[in-house]
CSV table of C-alpha atoms and ligand atoms in Angstrom, one decimal:
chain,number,residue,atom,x,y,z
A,25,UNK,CA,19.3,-27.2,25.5
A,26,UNK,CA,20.1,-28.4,22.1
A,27,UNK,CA,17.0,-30.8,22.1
A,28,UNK,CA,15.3,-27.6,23.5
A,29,UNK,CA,15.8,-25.3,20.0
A,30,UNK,CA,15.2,-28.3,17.6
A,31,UNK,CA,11.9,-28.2,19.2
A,32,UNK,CA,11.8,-24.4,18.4
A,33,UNK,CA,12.5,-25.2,14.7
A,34,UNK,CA,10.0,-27.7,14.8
A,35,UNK,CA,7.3,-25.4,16.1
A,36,UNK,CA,8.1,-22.8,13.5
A,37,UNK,CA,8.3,-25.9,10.5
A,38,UNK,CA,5.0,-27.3,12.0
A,39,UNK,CA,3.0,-25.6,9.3
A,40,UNK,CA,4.6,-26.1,6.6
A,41,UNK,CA,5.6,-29.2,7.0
A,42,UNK,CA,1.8,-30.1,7.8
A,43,UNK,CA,0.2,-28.9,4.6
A,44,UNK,CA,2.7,-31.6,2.8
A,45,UNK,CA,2.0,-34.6,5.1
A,46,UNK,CA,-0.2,-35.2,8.1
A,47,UNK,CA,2.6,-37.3,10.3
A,48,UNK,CA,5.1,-35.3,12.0
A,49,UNK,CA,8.7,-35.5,10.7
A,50,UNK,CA,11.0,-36.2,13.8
A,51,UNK,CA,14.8,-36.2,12.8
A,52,UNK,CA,17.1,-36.5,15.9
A,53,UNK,CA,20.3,-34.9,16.8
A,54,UNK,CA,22.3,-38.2,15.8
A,55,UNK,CA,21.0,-38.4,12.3
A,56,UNK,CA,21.5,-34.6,11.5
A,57,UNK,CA,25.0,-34.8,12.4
A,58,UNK,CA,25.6,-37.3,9.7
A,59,UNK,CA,24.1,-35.4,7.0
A,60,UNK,CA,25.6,-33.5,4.1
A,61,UNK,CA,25.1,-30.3,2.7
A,62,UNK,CA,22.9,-31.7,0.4
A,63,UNK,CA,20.8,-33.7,2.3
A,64,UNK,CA,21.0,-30.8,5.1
A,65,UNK,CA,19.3,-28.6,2.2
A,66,UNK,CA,17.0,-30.9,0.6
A,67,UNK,CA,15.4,-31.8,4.5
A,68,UNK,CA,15.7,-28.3,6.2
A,69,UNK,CA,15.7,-25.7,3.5
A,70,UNK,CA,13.9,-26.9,0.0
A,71,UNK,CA,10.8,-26.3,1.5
A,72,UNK,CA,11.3,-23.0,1.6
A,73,UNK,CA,13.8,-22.5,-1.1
A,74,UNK,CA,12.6,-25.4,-3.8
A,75,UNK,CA,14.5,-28.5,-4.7
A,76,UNK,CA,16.4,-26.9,-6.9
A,77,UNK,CA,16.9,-23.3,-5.2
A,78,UNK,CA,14.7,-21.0,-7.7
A,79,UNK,CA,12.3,-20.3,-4.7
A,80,UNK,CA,9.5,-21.9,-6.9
A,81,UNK,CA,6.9,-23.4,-4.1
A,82,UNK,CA,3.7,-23.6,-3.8
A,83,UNK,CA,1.4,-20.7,-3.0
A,84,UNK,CA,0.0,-21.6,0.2
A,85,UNK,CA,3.5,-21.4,1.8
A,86,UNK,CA,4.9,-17.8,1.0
A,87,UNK,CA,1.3,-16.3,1.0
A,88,UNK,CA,1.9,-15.4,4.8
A,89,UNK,CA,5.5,-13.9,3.9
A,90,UNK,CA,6.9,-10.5,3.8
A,91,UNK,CA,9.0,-11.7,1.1
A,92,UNK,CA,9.5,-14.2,-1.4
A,93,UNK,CA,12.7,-16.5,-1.1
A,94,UNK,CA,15.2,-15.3,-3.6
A,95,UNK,CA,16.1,-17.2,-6.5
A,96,UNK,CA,19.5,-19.0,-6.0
A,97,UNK,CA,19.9,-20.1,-9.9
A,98,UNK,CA,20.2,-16.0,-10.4
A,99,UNK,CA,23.7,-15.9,-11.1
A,100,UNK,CA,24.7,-12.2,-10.1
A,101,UNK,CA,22.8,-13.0,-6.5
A,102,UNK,CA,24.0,-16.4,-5.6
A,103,UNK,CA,27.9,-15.2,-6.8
A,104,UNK,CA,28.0,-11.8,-5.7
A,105,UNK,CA,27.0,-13.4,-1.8
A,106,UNK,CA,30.1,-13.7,0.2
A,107,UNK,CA,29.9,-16.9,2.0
A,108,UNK,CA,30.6,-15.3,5.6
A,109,UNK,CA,27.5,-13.5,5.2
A,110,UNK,CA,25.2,-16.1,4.4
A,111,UNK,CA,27.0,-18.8,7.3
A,112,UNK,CA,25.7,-15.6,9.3
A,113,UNK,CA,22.3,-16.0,8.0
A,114,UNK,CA,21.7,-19.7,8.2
A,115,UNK,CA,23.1,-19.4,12.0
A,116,UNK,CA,21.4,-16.1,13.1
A,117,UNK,CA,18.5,-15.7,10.7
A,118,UNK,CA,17.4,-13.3,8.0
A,119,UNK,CA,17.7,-10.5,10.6
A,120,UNK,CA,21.2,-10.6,11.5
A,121,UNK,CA,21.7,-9.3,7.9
A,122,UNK,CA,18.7,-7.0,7.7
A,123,UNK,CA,16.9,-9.8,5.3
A,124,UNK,CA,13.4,-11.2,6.5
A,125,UNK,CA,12.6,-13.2,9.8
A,126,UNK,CA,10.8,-16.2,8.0
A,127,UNK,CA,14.4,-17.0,7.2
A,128,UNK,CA,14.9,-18.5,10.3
A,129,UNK,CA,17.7,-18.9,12.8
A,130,UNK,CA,19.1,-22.7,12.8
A,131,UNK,CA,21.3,-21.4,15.7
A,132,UNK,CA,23.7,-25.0,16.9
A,133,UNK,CA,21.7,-27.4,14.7
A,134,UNK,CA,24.4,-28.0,12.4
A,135,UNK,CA,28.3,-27.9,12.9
A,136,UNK,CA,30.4,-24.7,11.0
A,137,UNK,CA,31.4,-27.5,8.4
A,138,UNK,CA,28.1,-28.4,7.7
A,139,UNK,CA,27.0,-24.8,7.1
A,140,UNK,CA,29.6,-24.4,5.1
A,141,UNK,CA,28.5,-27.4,3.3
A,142,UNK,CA,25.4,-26.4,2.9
A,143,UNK,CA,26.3,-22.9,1.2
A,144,UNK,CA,28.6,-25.1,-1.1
A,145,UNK,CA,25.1,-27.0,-2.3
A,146,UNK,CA,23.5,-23.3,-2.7
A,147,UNK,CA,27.1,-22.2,-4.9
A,148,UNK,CA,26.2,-25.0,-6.9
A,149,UNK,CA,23.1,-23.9,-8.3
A,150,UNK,CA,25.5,-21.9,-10.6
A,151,UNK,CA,28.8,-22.1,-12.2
A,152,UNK,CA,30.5,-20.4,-9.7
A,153,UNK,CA,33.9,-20.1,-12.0
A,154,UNK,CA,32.5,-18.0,-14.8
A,155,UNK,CA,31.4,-15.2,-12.0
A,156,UNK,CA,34.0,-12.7,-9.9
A,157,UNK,CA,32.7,-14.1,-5.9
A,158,UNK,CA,30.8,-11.8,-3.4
A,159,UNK,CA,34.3,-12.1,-0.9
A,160,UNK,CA,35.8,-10.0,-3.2
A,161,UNK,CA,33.9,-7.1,-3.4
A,162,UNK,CA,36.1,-5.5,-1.2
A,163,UNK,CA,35.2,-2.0,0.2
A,164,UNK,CA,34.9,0.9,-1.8
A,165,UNK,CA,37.5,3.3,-2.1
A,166,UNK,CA,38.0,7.4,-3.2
A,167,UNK,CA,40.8,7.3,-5.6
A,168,UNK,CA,41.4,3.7,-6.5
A,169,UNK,CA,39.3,2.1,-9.0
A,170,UNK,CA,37.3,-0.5,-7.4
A,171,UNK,CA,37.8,-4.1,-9.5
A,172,UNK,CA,35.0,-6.2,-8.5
A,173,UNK,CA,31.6,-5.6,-10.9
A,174,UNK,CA,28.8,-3.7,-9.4
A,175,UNK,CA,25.6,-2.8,-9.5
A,176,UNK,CA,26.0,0.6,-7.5
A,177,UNK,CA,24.7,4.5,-7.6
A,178,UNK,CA,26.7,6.3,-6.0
A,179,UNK,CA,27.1,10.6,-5.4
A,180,UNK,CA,30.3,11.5,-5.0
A,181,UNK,CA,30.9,14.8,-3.5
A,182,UNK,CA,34.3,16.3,-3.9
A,183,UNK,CA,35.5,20.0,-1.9
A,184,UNK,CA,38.4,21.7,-3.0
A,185,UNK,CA,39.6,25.2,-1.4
A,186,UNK,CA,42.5,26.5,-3.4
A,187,UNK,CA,44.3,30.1,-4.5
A,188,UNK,CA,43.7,31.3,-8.6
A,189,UNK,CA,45.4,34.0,-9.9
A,190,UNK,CA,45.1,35.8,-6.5
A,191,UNK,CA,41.4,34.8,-5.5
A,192,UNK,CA,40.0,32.4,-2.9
A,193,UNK,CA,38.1,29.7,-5.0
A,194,UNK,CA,35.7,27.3,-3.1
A,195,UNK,CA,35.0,24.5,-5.9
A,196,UNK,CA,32.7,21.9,-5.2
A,197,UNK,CA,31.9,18.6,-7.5
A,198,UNK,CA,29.1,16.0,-7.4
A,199,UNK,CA,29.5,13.1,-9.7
A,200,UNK,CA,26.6,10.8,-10.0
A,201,UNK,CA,28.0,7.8,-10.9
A,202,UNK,CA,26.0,4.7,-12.0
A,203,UNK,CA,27.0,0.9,-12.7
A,204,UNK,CA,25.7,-2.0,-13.7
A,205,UNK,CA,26.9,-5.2,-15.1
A,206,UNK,CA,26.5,-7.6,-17.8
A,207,UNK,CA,27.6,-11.0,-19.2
A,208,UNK,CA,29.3,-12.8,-16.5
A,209,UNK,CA,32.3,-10.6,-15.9
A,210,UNK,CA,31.4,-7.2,-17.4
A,211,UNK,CA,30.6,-3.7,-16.0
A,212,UNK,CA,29.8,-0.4,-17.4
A,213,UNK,CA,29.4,2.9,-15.9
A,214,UNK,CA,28.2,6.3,-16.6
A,215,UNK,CA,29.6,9.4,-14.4
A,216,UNK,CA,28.2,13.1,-14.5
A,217,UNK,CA,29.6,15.7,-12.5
A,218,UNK,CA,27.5,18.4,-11.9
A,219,UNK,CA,30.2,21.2,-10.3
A,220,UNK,CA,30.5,25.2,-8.3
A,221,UNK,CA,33.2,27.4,-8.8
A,222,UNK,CA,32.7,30.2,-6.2
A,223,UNK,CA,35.3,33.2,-5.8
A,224,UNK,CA,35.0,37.1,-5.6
A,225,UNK,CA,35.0,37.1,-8.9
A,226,UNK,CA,32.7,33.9,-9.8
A,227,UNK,CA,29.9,31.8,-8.8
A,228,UNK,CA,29.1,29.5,-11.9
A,229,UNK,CA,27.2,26.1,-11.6
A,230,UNK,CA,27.7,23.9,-14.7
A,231,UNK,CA,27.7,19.9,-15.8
A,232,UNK,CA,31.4,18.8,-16.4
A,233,UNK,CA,33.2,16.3,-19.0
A,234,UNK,CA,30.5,12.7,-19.2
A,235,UNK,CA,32.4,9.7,-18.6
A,236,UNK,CA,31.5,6.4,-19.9
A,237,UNK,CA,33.2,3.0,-19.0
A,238,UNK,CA,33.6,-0.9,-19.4
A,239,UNK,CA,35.6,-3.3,-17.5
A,240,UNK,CA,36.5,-7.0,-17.5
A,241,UNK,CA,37.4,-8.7,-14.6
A,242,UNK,CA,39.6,-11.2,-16.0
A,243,UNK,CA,41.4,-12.8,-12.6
A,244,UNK,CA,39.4,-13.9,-9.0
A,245,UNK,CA,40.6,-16.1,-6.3
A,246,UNK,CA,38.3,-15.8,-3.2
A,247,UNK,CA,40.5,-18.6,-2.0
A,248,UNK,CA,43.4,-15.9,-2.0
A,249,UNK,CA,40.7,-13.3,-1.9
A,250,UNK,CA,42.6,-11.4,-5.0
A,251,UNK,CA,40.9,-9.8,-8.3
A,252,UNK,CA,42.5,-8.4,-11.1
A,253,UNK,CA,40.5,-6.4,-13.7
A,254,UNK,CA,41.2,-4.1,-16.7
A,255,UNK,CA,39.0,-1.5,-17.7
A,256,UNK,CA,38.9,1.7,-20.1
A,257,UNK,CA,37.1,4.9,-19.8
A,258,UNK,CA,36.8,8.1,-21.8
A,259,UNK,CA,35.4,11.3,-21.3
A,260,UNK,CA,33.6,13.7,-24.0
A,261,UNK,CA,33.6,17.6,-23.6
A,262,UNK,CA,30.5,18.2,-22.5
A,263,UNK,CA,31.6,20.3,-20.1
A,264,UNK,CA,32.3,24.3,-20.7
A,265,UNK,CA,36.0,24.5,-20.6
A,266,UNK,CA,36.5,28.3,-20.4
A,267,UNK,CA,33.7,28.4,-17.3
A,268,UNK,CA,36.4,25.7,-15.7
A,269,UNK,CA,34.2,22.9,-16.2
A,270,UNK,CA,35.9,20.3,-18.8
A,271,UNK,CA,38.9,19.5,-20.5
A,272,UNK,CA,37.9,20.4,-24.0
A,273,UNK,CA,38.5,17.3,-25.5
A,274,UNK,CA,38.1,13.8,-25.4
A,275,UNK,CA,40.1,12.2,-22.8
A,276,UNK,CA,41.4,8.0,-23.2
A,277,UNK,CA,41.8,7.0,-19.8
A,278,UNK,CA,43.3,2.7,-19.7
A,279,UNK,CA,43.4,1.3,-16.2
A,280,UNK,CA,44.2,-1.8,-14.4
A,281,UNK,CA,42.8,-2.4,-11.2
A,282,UNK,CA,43.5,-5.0,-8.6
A,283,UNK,CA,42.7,-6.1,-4.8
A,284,UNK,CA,44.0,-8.5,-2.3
A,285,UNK,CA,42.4,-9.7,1.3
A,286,UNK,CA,45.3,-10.1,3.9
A,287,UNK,CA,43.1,-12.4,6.3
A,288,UNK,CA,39.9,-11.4,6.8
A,289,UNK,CA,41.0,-7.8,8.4
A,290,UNK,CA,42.7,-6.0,5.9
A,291,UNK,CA,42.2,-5.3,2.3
A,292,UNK,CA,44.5,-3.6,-0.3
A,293,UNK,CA,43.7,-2.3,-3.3
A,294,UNK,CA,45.5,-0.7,-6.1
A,295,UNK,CA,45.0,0.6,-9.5
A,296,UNK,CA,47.1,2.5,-12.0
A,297,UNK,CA,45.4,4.5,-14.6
A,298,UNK,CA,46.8,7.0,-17.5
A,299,UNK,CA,44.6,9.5,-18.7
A,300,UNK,CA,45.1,11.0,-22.1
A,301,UNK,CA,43.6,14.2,-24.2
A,302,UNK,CA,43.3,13.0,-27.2
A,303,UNK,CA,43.8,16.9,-28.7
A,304,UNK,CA,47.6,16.9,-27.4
A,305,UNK,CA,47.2,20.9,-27.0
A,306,UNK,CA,45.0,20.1,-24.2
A,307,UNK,CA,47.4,18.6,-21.8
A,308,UNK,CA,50.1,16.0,-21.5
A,309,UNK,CA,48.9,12.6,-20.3
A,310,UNK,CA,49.2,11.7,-16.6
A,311,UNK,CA,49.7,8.6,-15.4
A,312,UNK,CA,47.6,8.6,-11.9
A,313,UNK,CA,48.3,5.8,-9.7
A,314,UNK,CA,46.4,4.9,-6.1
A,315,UNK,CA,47.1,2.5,-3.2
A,316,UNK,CA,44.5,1.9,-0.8
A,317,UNK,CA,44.1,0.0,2.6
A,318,UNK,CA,40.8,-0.5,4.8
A,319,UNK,CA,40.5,-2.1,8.1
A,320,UNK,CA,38.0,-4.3,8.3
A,321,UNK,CA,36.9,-4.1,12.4
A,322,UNK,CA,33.5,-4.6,12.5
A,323,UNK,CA,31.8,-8.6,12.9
A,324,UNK,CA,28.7,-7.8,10.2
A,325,UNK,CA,28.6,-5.8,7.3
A,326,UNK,CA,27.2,-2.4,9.4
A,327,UNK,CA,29.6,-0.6,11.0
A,328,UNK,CA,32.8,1.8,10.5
A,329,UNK,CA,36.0,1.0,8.5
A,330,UNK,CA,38.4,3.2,9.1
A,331,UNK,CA,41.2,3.3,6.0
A,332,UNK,CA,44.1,5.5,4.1
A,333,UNK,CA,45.0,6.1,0.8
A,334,UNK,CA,48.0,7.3,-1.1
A,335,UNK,CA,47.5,8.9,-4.4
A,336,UNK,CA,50.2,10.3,-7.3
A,337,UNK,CA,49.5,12.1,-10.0
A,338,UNK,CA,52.6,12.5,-12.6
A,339,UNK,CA,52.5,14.1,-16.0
A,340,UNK,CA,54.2,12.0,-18.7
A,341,UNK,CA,56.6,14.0,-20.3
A,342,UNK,CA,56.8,17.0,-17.7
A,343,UNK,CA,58.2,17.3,-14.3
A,344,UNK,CA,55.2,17.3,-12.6
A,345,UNK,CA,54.6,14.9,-9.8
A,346,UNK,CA,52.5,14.7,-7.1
A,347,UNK,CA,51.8,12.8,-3.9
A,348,UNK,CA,49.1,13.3,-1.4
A,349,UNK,CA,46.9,10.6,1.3
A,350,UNK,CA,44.2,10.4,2.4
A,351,UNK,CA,42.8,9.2,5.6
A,352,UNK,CA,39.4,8.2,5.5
A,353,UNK,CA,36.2,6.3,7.2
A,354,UNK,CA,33.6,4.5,5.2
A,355,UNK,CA,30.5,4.0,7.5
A,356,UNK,CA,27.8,1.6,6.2
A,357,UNK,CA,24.5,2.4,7.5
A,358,UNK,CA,22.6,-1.0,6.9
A,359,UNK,CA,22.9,-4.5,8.3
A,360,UNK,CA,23.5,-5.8,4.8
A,361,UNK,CA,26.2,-2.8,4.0
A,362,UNK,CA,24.1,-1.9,0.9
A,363,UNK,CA,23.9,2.2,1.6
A,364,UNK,CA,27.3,3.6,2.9
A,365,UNK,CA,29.2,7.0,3.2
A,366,UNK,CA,32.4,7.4,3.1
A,367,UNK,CA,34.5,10.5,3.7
A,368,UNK,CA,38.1,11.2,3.8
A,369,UNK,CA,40.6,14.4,3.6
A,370,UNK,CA,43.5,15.1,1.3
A,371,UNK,CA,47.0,16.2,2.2
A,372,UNK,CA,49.5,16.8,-0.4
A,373,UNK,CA,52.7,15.2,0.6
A,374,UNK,CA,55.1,15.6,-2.2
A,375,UNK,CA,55.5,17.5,-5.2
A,376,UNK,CA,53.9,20.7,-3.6
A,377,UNK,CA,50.3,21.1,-3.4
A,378,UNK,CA,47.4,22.3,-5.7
A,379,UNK,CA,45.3,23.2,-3.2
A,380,UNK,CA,44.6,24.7,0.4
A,381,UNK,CA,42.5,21.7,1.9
A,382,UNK,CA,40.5,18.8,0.2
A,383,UNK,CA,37.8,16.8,1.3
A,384,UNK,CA,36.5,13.5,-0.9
A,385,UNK,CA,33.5,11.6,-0.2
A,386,UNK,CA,30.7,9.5,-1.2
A,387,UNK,CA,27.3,7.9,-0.7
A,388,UNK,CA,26.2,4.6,-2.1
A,389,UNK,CA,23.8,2.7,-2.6
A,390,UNK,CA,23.9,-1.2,-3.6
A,391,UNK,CA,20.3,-0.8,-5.8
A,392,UNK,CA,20.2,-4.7,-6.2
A,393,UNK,CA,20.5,-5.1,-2.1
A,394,UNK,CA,17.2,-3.5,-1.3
A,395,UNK,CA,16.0,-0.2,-1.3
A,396,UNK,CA,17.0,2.5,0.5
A,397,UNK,CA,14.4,1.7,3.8
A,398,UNK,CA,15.3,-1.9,3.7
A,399,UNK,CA,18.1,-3.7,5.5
A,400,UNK,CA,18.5,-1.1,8.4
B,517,HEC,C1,10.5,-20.9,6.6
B,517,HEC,C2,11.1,-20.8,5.3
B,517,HEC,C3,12.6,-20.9,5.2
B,517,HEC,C4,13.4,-21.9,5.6
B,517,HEC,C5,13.0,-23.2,6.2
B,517,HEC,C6,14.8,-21.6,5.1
B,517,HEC,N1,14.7,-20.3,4.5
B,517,HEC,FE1,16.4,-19.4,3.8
B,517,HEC,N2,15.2,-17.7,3.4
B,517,HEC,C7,13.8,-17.7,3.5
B,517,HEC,C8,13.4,-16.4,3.0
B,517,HEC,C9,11.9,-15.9,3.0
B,517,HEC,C10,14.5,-15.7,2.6
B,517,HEC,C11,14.6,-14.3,2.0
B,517,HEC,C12,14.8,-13.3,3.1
B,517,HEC,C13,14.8,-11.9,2.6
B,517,HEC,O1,15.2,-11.7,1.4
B,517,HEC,O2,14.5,-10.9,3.3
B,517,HEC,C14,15.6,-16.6,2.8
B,517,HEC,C15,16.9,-16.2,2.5
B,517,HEC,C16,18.0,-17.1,2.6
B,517,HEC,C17,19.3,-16.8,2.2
B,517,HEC,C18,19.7,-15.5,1.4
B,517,HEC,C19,20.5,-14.5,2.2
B,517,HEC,C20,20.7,-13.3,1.3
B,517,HEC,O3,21.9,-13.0,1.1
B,517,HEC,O4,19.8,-12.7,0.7
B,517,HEC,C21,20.1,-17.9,2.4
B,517,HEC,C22,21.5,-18.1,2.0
B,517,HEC,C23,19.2,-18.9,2.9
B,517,HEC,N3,18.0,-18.4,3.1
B,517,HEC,C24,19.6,-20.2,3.3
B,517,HEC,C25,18.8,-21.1,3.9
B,517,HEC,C26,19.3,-22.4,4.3
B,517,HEC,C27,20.7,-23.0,4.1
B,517,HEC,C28,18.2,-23.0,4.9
B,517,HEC,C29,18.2,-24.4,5.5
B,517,HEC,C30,19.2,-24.8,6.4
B,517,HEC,C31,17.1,-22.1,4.8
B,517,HEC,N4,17.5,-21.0,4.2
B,517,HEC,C32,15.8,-22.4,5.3
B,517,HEC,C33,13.0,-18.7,4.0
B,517,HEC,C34,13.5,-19.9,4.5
């Protein structure tokens, strides 16, 4: 059997392997299983992936591709990688993680260690200790501010039914949010909301306060899977405060923000935030704080993650303080988890409640992953 899929390989290598020498290169069983993850890489992959992993080979052997190999000396793609993903790769093929088919499936040929080995050689092709690692990018959630960097768009649709001064009010909000990093441990953002107020008495569509932000994460372990990041953000009044849309001034909002893996099947993520007008007549500050867990049931990066999250809102220097969660499913649609929705619904559980019902959501898209038609 195992003899039987070498063969396979072979068949599929034949080409390429023929345009670099005319005699056929016959490795058996017994020698592969005393090779490293070097020598694994350097006789099985360089071929494909270059010597020295940029992807730099000769014409003739990608021409017949439907993509080119990626470039493993990029540091944002080799770190941002989680290593269960690409041990899925090298054993299923590209396909199992919606990448190409000329990656091919090595299936049994090499043990789990020497996989692992092998990824190790690829991790080397950059300083892996100056980047936050791919196993921390933990799963996205509504109210806790995600630490890992990313490279994400993302609309964020929030619907709020509450009671003013008498009157229904149906108020919806879309944020378009976009992020991007820099350096090795930097990410900035930009957020928009675009919002509807809609009552008897109103139906006004306006753009709200713009938010700009930077963060730093300063702390990763993917050992201990656990990142720690700080971060600050501020808002200007672009919005039309007496149409409901801003807060009228600039708003300072520090944060720290932090996630832990326990086992491979849950994560935990917190952040604690304090968000502050700077004209004082506008509002106390309020220190917002959020806890959130996701279960992480499916094998592959496709599937549905069901989670909950707790958030408190209390005004510094004023009584008010409330509590609510928020149960939630994030569903990613692709086989490399780079377009997702998520979708969850508030309930106030302490502190009385602002509002009749509440439903948060999102849709992202990881732009560096592929476009949207790729990866299903
Ligand atoms: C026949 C050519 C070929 C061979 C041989 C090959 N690869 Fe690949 N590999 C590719 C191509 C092409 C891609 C890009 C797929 C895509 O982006 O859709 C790829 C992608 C990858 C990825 C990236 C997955 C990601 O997250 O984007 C990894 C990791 C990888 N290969 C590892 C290996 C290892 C390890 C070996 C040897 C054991 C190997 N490859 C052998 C062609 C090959």
């Amino acid at each position: 059997m195992k003899r039987k899929f070498l063969l396979l390989i072979f068949l599929n290598f034949g080409l390429i392997f023929a345009q670099q020498d005319t005699t056929e290169q016959v490795i058996d069983f017994e020698t592969i299983k005393t090779m490293n993850g070097k020598q694994i890489y350097e006789t099985f992959c360089a071929k494909c992936h270059g010597i020295d992993g940029t992807g730099n080979i000769p014409e003739e052997i990608k021409q017949s591709w439907d993509v080119p190999p990626p470039d493993f000396t990029d540091p944002y793609f080799n770190t941002r990688e989680a290593r269960k993903d690409w041990y899925a790769v090298i054993k299923y093929g590209g396909r199992v993680r919606g990448l190409s088919q000329t990656m091919p499936a090595f299936g049994d040929v090499f043990s789990d260690e020497q996989i692992y080995d092998v990824i190790e050689h690829i991790k080397s092709f950059v300083d892996q200790k100056r980047y936050p690692q791919g196993e921390l990018n933990f799963i996205r959630a509504h109210y806790v501010t995600k630490a890992y960097v990313e490279q994400e768009f993302l609309l964020i649709p929030t619907y709020t039914y509450r009671v003013e001064n008498g009157h229904n009010v149906n108020d919806t909000k879309v944020v378009l949010y976009y992020a991007n990093r820099f350096s090795n441990r930097f990410q900035y953002e930009v957020k928009l909301p675009v919002q509807n107020l809609k009552s008897c008495v109103q139906n006004t569509t306006g753009i709200g306060d713009l938010e700009l932000g930077l963060k730093y994460a300063f702390y990763d372990n993917y050992k201990n899977l656990s990142i720690l990041t700080a971060g600050f953000e501020f808002s200007l009044p672009t919005g039309s405060e007496a149409k409901g849309f801003g807060k009228g001034t600039v708003v300072l909002v520090p944060y720290l923000a932090g996630a832990k893996g326990l086992g491979e099947k849950i994560e935990l993520q917190g952040s604690v935030k304090i968000e502050a007008p700077v004209n004082k007549s506008k509002g106390n500050p309020e220190l917002i704080y959020a806890l959130s867990t996701t279960f992480i049931l499916p094998e592959g990066r496709r599937g549905i993650f069901p989670g909950i999250e707790l958030v408190g809102t209390k005004t510094l220097g004023a009584e008010e303080h409330t509590i609510s969660i928020v149960p939630k499913i994030y569903i990613a649609l692709t086989r490399r988890g780079h377009l997702a929705i998520s979708i969850g619904r508030e309930f106030p559980i302490y502190g009385g409640s602002p509002f009749k019902y509440r439903y948060v959501g999102f849709v992202l898209w990881d732009y560096v992953d592929g476009g949207i038609f790729s990866g299903w």
